[in-house]
XYZ file of N, CA and C in Angstrom:
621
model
N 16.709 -1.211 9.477
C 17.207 -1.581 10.795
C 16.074 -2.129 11.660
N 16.598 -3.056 12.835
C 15.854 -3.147 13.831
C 16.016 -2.494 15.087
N 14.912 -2.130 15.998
C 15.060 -1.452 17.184
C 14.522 -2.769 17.821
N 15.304 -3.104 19.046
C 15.658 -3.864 20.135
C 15.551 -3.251 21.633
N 14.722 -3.763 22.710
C 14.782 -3.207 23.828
C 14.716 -4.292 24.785
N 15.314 -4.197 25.854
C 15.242 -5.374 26.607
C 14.964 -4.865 28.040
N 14.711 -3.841 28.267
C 14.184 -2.933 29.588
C 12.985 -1.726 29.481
N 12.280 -2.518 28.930
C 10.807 -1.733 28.754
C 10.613 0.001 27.674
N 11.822 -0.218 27.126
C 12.170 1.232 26.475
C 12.767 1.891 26.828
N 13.441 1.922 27.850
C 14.694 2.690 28.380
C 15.748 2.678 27.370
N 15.993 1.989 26.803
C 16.897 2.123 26.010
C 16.872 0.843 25.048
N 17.536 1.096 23.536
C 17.278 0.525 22.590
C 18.450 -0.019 21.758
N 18.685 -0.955 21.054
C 19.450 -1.463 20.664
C 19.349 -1.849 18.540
N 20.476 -1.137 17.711
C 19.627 -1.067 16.841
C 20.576 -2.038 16.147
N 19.965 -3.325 14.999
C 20.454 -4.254 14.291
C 20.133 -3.957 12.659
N 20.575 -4.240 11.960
C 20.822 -4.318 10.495
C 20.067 -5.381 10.264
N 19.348 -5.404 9.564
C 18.401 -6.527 8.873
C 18.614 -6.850 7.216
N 19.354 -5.556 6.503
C 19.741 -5.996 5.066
C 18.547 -5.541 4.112
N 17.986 -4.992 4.397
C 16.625 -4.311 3.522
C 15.725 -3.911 3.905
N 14.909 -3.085 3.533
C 13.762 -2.330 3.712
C 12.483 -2.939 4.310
N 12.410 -2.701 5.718
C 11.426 -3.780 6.037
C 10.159 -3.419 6.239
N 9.075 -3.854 5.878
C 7.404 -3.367 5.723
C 6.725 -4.033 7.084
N 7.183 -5.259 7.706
C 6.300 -5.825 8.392
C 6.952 -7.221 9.226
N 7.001 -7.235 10.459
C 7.602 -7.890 11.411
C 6.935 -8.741 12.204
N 7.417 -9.837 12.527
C 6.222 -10.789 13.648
C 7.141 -11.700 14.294
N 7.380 -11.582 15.665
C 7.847 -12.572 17.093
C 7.208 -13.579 17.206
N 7.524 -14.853 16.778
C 7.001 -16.343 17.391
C 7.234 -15.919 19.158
N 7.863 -15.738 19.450
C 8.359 -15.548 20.740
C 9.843 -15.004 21.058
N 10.643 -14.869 21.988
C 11.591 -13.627 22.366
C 12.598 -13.963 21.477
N 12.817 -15.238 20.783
C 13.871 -15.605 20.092
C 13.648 -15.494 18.574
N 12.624 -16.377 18.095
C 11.936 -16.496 16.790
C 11.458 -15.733 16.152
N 11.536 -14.881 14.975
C 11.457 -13.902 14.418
C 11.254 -13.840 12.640
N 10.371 -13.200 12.076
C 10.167 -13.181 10.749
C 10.062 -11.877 10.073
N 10.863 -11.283 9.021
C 10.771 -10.044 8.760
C 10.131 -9.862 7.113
N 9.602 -9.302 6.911
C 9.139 -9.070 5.224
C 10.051 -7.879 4.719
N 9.998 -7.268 3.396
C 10.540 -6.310 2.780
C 10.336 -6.302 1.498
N 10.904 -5.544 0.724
C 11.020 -5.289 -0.720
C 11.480 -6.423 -1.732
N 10.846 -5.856 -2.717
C 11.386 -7.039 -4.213
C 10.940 -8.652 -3.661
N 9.843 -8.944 -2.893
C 9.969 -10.451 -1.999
C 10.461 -10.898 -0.462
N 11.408 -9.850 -0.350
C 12.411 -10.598 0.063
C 11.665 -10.620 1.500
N 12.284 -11.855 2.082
C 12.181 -12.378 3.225
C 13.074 -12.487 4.580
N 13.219 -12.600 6.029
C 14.088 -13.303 6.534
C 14.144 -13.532 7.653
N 14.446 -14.676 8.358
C 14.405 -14.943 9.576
C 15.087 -15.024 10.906
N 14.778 -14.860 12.049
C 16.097 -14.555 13.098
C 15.447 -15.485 14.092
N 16.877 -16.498 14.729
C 16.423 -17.284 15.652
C 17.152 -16.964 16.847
N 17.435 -16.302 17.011
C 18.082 -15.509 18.338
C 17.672 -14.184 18.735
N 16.617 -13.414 18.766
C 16.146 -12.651 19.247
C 15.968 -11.396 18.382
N 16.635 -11.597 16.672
C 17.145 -10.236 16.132
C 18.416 -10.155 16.056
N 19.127 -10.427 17.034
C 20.647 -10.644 16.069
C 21.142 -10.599 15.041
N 20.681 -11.517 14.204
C 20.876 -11.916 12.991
C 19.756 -12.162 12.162
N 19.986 -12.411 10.989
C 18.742 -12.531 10.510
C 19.639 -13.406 8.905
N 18.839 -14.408 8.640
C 19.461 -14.900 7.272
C 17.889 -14.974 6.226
N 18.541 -15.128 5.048
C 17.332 -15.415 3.902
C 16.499 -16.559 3.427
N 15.126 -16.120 3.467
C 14.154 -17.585 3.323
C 13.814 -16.837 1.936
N 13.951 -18.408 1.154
C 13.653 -18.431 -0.468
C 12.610 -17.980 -0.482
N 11.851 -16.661 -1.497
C 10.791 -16.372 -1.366
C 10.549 -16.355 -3.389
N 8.784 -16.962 -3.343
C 8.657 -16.966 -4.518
C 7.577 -15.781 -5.367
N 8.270 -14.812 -4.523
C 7.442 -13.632 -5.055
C 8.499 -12.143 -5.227
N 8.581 -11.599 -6.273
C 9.511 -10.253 -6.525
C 8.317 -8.873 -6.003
N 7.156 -9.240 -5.560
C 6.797 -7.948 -5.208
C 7.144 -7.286 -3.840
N 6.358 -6.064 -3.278
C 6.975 -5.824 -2.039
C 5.959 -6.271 -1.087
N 6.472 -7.078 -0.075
C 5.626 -7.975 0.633
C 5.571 -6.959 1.982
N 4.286 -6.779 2.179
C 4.172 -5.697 3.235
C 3.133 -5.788 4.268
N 2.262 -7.286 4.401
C 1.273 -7.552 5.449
C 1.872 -9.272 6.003
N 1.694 -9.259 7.101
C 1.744 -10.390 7.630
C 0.591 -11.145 8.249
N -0.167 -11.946 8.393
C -1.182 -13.081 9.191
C -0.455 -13.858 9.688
N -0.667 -14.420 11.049
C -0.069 -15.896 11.835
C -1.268 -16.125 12.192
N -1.755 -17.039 12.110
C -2.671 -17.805 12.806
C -2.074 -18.796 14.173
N -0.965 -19.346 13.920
C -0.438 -19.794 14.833
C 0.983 -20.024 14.104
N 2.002 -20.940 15.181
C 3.274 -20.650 14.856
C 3.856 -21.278 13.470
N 2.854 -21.751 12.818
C 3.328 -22.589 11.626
C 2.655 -21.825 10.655
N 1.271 -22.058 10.666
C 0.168 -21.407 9.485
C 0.165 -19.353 9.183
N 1.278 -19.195 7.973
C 1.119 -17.670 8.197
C 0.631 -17.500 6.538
N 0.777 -16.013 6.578
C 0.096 -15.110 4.825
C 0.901 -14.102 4.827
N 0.917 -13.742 4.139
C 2.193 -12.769 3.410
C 0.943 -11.855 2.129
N 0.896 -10.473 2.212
C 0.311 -9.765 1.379
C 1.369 -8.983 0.893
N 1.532 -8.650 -0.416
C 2.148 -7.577 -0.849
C 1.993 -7.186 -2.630
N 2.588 -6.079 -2.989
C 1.861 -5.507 -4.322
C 3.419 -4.918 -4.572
N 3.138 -4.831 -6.307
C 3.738 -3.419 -6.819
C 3.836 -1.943 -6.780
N 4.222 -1.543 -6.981
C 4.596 0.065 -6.928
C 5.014 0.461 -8.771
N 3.746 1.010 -9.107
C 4.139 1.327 -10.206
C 3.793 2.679 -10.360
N 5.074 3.480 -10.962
C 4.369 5.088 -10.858
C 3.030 5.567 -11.717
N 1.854 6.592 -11.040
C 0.975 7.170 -11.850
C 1.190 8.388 -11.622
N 1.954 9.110 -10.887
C 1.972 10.295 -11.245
C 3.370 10.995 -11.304
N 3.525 12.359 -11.895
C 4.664 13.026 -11.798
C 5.414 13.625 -10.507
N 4.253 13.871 -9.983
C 4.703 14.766 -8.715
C 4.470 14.222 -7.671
N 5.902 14.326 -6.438
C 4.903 13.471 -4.933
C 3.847 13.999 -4.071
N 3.163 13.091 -3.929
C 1.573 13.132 -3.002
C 2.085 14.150 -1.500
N 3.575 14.242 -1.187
C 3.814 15.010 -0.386
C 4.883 15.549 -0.524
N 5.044 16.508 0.020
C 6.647 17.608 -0.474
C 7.442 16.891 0.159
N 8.712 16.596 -0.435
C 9.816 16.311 0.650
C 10.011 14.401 0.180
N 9.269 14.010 -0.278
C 8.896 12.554 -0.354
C 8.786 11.997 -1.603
N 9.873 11.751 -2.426
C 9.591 11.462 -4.362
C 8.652 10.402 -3.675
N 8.917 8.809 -2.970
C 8.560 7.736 -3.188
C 7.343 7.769 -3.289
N 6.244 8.645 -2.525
C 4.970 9.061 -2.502
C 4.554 9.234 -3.704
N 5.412 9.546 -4.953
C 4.345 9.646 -6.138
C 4.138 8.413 -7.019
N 4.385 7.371 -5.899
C 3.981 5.756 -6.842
C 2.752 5.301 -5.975
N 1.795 5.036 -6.776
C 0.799 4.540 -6.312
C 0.395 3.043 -7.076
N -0.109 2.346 -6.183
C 0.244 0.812 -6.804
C -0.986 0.681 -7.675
N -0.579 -0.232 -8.898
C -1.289 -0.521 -9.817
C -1.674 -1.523 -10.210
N -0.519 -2.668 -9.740
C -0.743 -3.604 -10.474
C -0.184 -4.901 -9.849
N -0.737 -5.913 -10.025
C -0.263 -7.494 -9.647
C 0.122 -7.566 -7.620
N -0.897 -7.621 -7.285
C -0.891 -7.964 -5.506
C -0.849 -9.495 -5.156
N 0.220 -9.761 -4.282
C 0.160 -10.907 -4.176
C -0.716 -11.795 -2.771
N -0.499 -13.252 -2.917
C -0.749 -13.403 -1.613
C 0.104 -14.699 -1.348
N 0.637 -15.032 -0.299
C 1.632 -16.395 -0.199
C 1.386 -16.654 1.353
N 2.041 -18.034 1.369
C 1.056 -19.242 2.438
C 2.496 -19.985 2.651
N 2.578 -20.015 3.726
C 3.154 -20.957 4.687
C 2.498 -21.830 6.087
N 2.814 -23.259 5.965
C 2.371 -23.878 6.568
C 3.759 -24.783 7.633
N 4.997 -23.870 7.695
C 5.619 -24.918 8.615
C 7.035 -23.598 9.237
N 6.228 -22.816 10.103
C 6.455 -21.624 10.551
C 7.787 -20.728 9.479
N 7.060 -20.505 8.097
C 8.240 -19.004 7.386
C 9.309 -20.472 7.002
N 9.292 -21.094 7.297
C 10.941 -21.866 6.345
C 10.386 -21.768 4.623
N 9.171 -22.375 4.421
C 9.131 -22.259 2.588
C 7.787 -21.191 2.486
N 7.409 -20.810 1.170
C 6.727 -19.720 1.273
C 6.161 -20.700 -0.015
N 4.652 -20.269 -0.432
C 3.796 -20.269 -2.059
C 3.387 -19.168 -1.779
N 3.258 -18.998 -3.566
C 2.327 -18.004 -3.781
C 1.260 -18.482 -3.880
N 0.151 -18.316 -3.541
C -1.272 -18.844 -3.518
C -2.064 -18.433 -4.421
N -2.261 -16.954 -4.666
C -2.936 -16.137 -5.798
C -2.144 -14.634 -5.689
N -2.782 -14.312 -6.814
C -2.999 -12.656 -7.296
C -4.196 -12.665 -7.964
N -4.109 -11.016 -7.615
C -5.129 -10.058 -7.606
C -4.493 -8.978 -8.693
N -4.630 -8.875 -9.756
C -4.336 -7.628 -10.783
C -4.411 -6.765 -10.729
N -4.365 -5.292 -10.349
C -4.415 -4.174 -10.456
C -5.095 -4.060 -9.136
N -4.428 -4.443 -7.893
C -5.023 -3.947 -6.547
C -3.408 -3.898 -5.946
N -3.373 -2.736 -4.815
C -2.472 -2.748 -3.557
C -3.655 -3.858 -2.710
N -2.427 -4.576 -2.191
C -3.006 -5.475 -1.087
C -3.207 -4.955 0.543
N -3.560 -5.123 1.614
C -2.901 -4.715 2.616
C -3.382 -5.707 3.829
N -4.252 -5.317 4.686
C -4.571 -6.016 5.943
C -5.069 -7.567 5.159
N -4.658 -8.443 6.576
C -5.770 -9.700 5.741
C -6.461 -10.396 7.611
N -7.238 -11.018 7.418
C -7.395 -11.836 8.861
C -8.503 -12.978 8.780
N -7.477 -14.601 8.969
C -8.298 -15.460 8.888
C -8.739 -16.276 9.960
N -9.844 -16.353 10.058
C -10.908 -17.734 11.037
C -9.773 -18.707 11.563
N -10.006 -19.290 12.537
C -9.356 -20.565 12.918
C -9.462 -21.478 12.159
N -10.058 -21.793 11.072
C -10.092 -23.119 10.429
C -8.780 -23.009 9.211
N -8.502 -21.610 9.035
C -7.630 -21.185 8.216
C -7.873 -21.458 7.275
N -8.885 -21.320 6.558
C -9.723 -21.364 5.266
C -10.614 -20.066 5.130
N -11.109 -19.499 6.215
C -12.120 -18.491 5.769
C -11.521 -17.230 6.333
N -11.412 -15.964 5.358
C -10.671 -15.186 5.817
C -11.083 -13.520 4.676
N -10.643 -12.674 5.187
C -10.478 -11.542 4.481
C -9.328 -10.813 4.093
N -9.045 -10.039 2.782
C -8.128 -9.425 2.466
C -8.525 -7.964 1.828
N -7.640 -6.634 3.116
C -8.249 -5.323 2.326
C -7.132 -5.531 1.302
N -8.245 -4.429 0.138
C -7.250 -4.027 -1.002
C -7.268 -2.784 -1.310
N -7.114 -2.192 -2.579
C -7.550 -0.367 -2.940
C -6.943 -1.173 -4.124
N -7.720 0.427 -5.203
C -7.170 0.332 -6.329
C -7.284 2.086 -6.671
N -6.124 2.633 -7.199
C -5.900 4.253 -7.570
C -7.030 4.277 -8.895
N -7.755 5.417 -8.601
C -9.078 5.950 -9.388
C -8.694 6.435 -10.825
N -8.927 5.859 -11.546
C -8.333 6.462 -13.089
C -8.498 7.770 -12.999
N -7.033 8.551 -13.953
C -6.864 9.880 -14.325
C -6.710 10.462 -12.599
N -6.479 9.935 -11.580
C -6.195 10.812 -10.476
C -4.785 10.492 -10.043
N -3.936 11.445 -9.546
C -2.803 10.893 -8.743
C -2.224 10.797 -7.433
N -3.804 10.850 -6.921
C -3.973 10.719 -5.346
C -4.959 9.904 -4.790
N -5.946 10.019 -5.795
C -7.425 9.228 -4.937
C -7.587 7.408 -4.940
N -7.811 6.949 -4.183
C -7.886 5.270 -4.338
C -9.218 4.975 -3.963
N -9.705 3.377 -3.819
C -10.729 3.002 -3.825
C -10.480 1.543 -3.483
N -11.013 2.049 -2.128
C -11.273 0.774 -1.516
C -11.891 -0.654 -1.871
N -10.940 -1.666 -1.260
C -12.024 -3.028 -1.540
C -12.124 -4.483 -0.357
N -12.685 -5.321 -0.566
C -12.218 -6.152 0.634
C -12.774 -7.265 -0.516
N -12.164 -8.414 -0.045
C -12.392 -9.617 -0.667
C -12.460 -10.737 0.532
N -12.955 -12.128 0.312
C -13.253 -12.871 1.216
C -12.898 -14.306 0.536
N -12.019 -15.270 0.936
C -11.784 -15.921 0.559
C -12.463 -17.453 1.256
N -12.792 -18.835 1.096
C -13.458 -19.885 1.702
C -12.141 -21.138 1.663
N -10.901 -20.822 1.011
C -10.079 -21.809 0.973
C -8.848 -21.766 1.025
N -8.340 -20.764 2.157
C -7.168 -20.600 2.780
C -6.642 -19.633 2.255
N -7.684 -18.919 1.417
C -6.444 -17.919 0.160
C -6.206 -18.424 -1.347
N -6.326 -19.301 -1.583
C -6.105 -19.905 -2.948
C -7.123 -18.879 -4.398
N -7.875 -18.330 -3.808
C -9.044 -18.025 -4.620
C -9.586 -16.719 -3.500
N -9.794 -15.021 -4.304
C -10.506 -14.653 -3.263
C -11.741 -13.970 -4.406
N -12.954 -13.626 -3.588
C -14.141 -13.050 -4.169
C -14.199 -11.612 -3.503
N -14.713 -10.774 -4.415
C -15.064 -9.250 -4.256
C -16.444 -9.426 -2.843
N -15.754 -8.804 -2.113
C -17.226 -8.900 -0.609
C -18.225 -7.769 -1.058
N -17.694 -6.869 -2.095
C -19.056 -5.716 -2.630
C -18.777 -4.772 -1.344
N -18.175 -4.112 -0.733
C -18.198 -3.718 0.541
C -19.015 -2.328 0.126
N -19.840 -1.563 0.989
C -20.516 -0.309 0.147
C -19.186 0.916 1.009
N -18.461 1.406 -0.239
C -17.786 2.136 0.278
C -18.120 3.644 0.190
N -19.271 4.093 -0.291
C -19.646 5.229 -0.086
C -19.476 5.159 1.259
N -19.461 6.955 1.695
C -19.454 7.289 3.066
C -19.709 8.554 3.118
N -20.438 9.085 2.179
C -20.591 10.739 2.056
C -20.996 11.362 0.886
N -21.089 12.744 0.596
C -21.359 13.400 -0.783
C -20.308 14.967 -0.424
N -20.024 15.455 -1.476
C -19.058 15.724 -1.450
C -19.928 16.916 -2.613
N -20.019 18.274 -1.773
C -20.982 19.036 -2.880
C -19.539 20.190 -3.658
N -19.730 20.250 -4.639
C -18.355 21.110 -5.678
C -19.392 22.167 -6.241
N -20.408 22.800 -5.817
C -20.805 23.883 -6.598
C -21.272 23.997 -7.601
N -20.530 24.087 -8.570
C -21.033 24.682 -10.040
C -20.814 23.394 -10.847
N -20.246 22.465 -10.111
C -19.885 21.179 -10.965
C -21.057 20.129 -10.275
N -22.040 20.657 -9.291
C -22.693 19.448 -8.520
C -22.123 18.591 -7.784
N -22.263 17.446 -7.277
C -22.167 16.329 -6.206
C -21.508 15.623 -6.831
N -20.364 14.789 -5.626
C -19.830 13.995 -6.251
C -19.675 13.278 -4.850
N -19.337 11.448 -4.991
C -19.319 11.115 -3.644
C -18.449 10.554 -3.066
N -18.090 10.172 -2.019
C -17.137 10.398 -1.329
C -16.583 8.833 -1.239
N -15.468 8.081 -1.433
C -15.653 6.339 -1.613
C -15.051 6.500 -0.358
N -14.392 5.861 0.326
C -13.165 4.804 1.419
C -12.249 4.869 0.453
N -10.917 4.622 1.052
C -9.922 4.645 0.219
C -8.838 3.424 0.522
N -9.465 3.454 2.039
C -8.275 2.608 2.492
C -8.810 1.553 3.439
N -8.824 0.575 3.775
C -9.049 0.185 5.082
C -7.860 -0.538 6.155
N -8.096 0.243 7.179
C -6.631 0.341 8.087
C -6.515 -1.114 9.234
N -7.778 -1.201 9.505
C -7.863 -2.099 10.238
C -9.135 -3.279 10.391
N -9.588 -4.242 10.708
C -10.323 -5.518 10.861
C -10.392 -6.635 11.471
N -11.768 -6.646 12.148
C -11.647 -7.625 13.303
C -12.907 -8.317 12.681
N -12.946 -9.480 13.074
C -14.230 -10.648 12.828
C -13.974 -11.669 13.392
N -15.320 -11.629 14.271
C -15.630 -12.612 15.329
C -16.337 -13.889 14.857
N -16.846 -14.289 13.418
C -16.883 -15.343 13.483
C -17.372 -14.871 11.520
N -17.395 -15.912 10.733
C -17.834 -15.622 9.355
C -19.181 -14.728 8.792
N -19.664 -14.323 9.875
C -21.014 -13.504 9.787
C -20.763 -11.968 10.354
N -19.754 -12.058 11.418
C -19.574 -10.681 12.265
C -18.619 -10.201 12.133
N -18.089 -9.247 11.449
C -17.346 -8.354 11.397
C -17.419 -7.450 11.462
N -16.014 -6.025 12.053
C -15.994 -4.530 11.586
C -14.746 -4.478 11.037
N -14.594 -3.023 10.610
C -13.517 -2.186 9.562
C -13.403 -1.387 10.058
């Protein structure tokens, strides 16, 4: 569903969108783009109202959005393939899939009407991405689940020079600690995730 407000949160208005949605973005009060599961896509030109389907050429679950402006956007999303038996939290089966495999990335250049896939990334969850004004130089976080664990991941970031078509490992140092176990010695502590990213120009960034 969508939640709708038209008086600052006083009250809310809720619409059907037709699938599971990961990630949302307003051109403005009318224009509207929604992501979700298996690919799927869709767009609303009346405020949320409605919403119909844009051909999308990807079956994974598309779950990050980029606009650079109202035409030039990115689309991140990955598989869900199970590694473990049990969920990561009580109450929650879906929690015991941790992604494994095939992350995508897709490019539109004429605001969400057609979509490419641009690349994949093999055995990474995709997530945040954020590119430069030239819309060529840009970053994409990823993780990848730690062999033999069914909780721990491992962070990554990649940096791409050509809109996305191609991305490179940035080496990010994700240590952040040591982690002492006693009788078993040290072990250290990686990043797992990265939630958020800002960069002020191809040299300056944080995480």
């Amino acid at each position: 569903y969508l939640w709708s407000t038209l008086d600052g949160g006083d009250s809310w208005r809720k619409t059907e969108i037709g699938m599971e949605t990961y990630d949302l973005h307003f051109f403005d009060g009318n224009n509207g783009i929604a992501i979700g599961e298996n690919g799927a896509i869709k767009k609303s030109d009346d405020g949320g109202n409605t919403w119909r389907a844009i051909s999308s050429p990807a079956t994974t679950n598309l779950r990050n959005m980029f606009w650079l402006d109202d035409n030039r956007g990115w689309i991140s999303g990955y598989e869900n393939v199970k590694v473990g038996e049990e969920p990561l939290f009580p109450g929650d089966p879906d929690e015991s899939y941790i992604i494994k495999d095939k992350g995508a990335v897709l490019y539109t250049d004429d605001g969400g009407e057609t979509w490419e896939q641009i690349s994949e990334i093999p055995k990474r969850g995709l997530g945040k991405m954020l590119f430069l004004a030239d819309g060529q130089t840009g970053w994409l976080a990823a993780f990848e689940p730690i062999e033999d664990s069914d909780v721990g991941v491992t962070a990554y970031l990649y940096k791409t020079t050509d809109g996305g078509h191609t991305f490179v490992d940035a080496n990010l140092p994700i240590k952040v600690g040591v982690l002492d176990t006693g009788f078993f010695g040290t072990a250290d502590i990686n990043a797992g995730y990265i939630f958020a990213m800002h960069w002020e120009n191809s040299s300056m960034g944080h995480l």
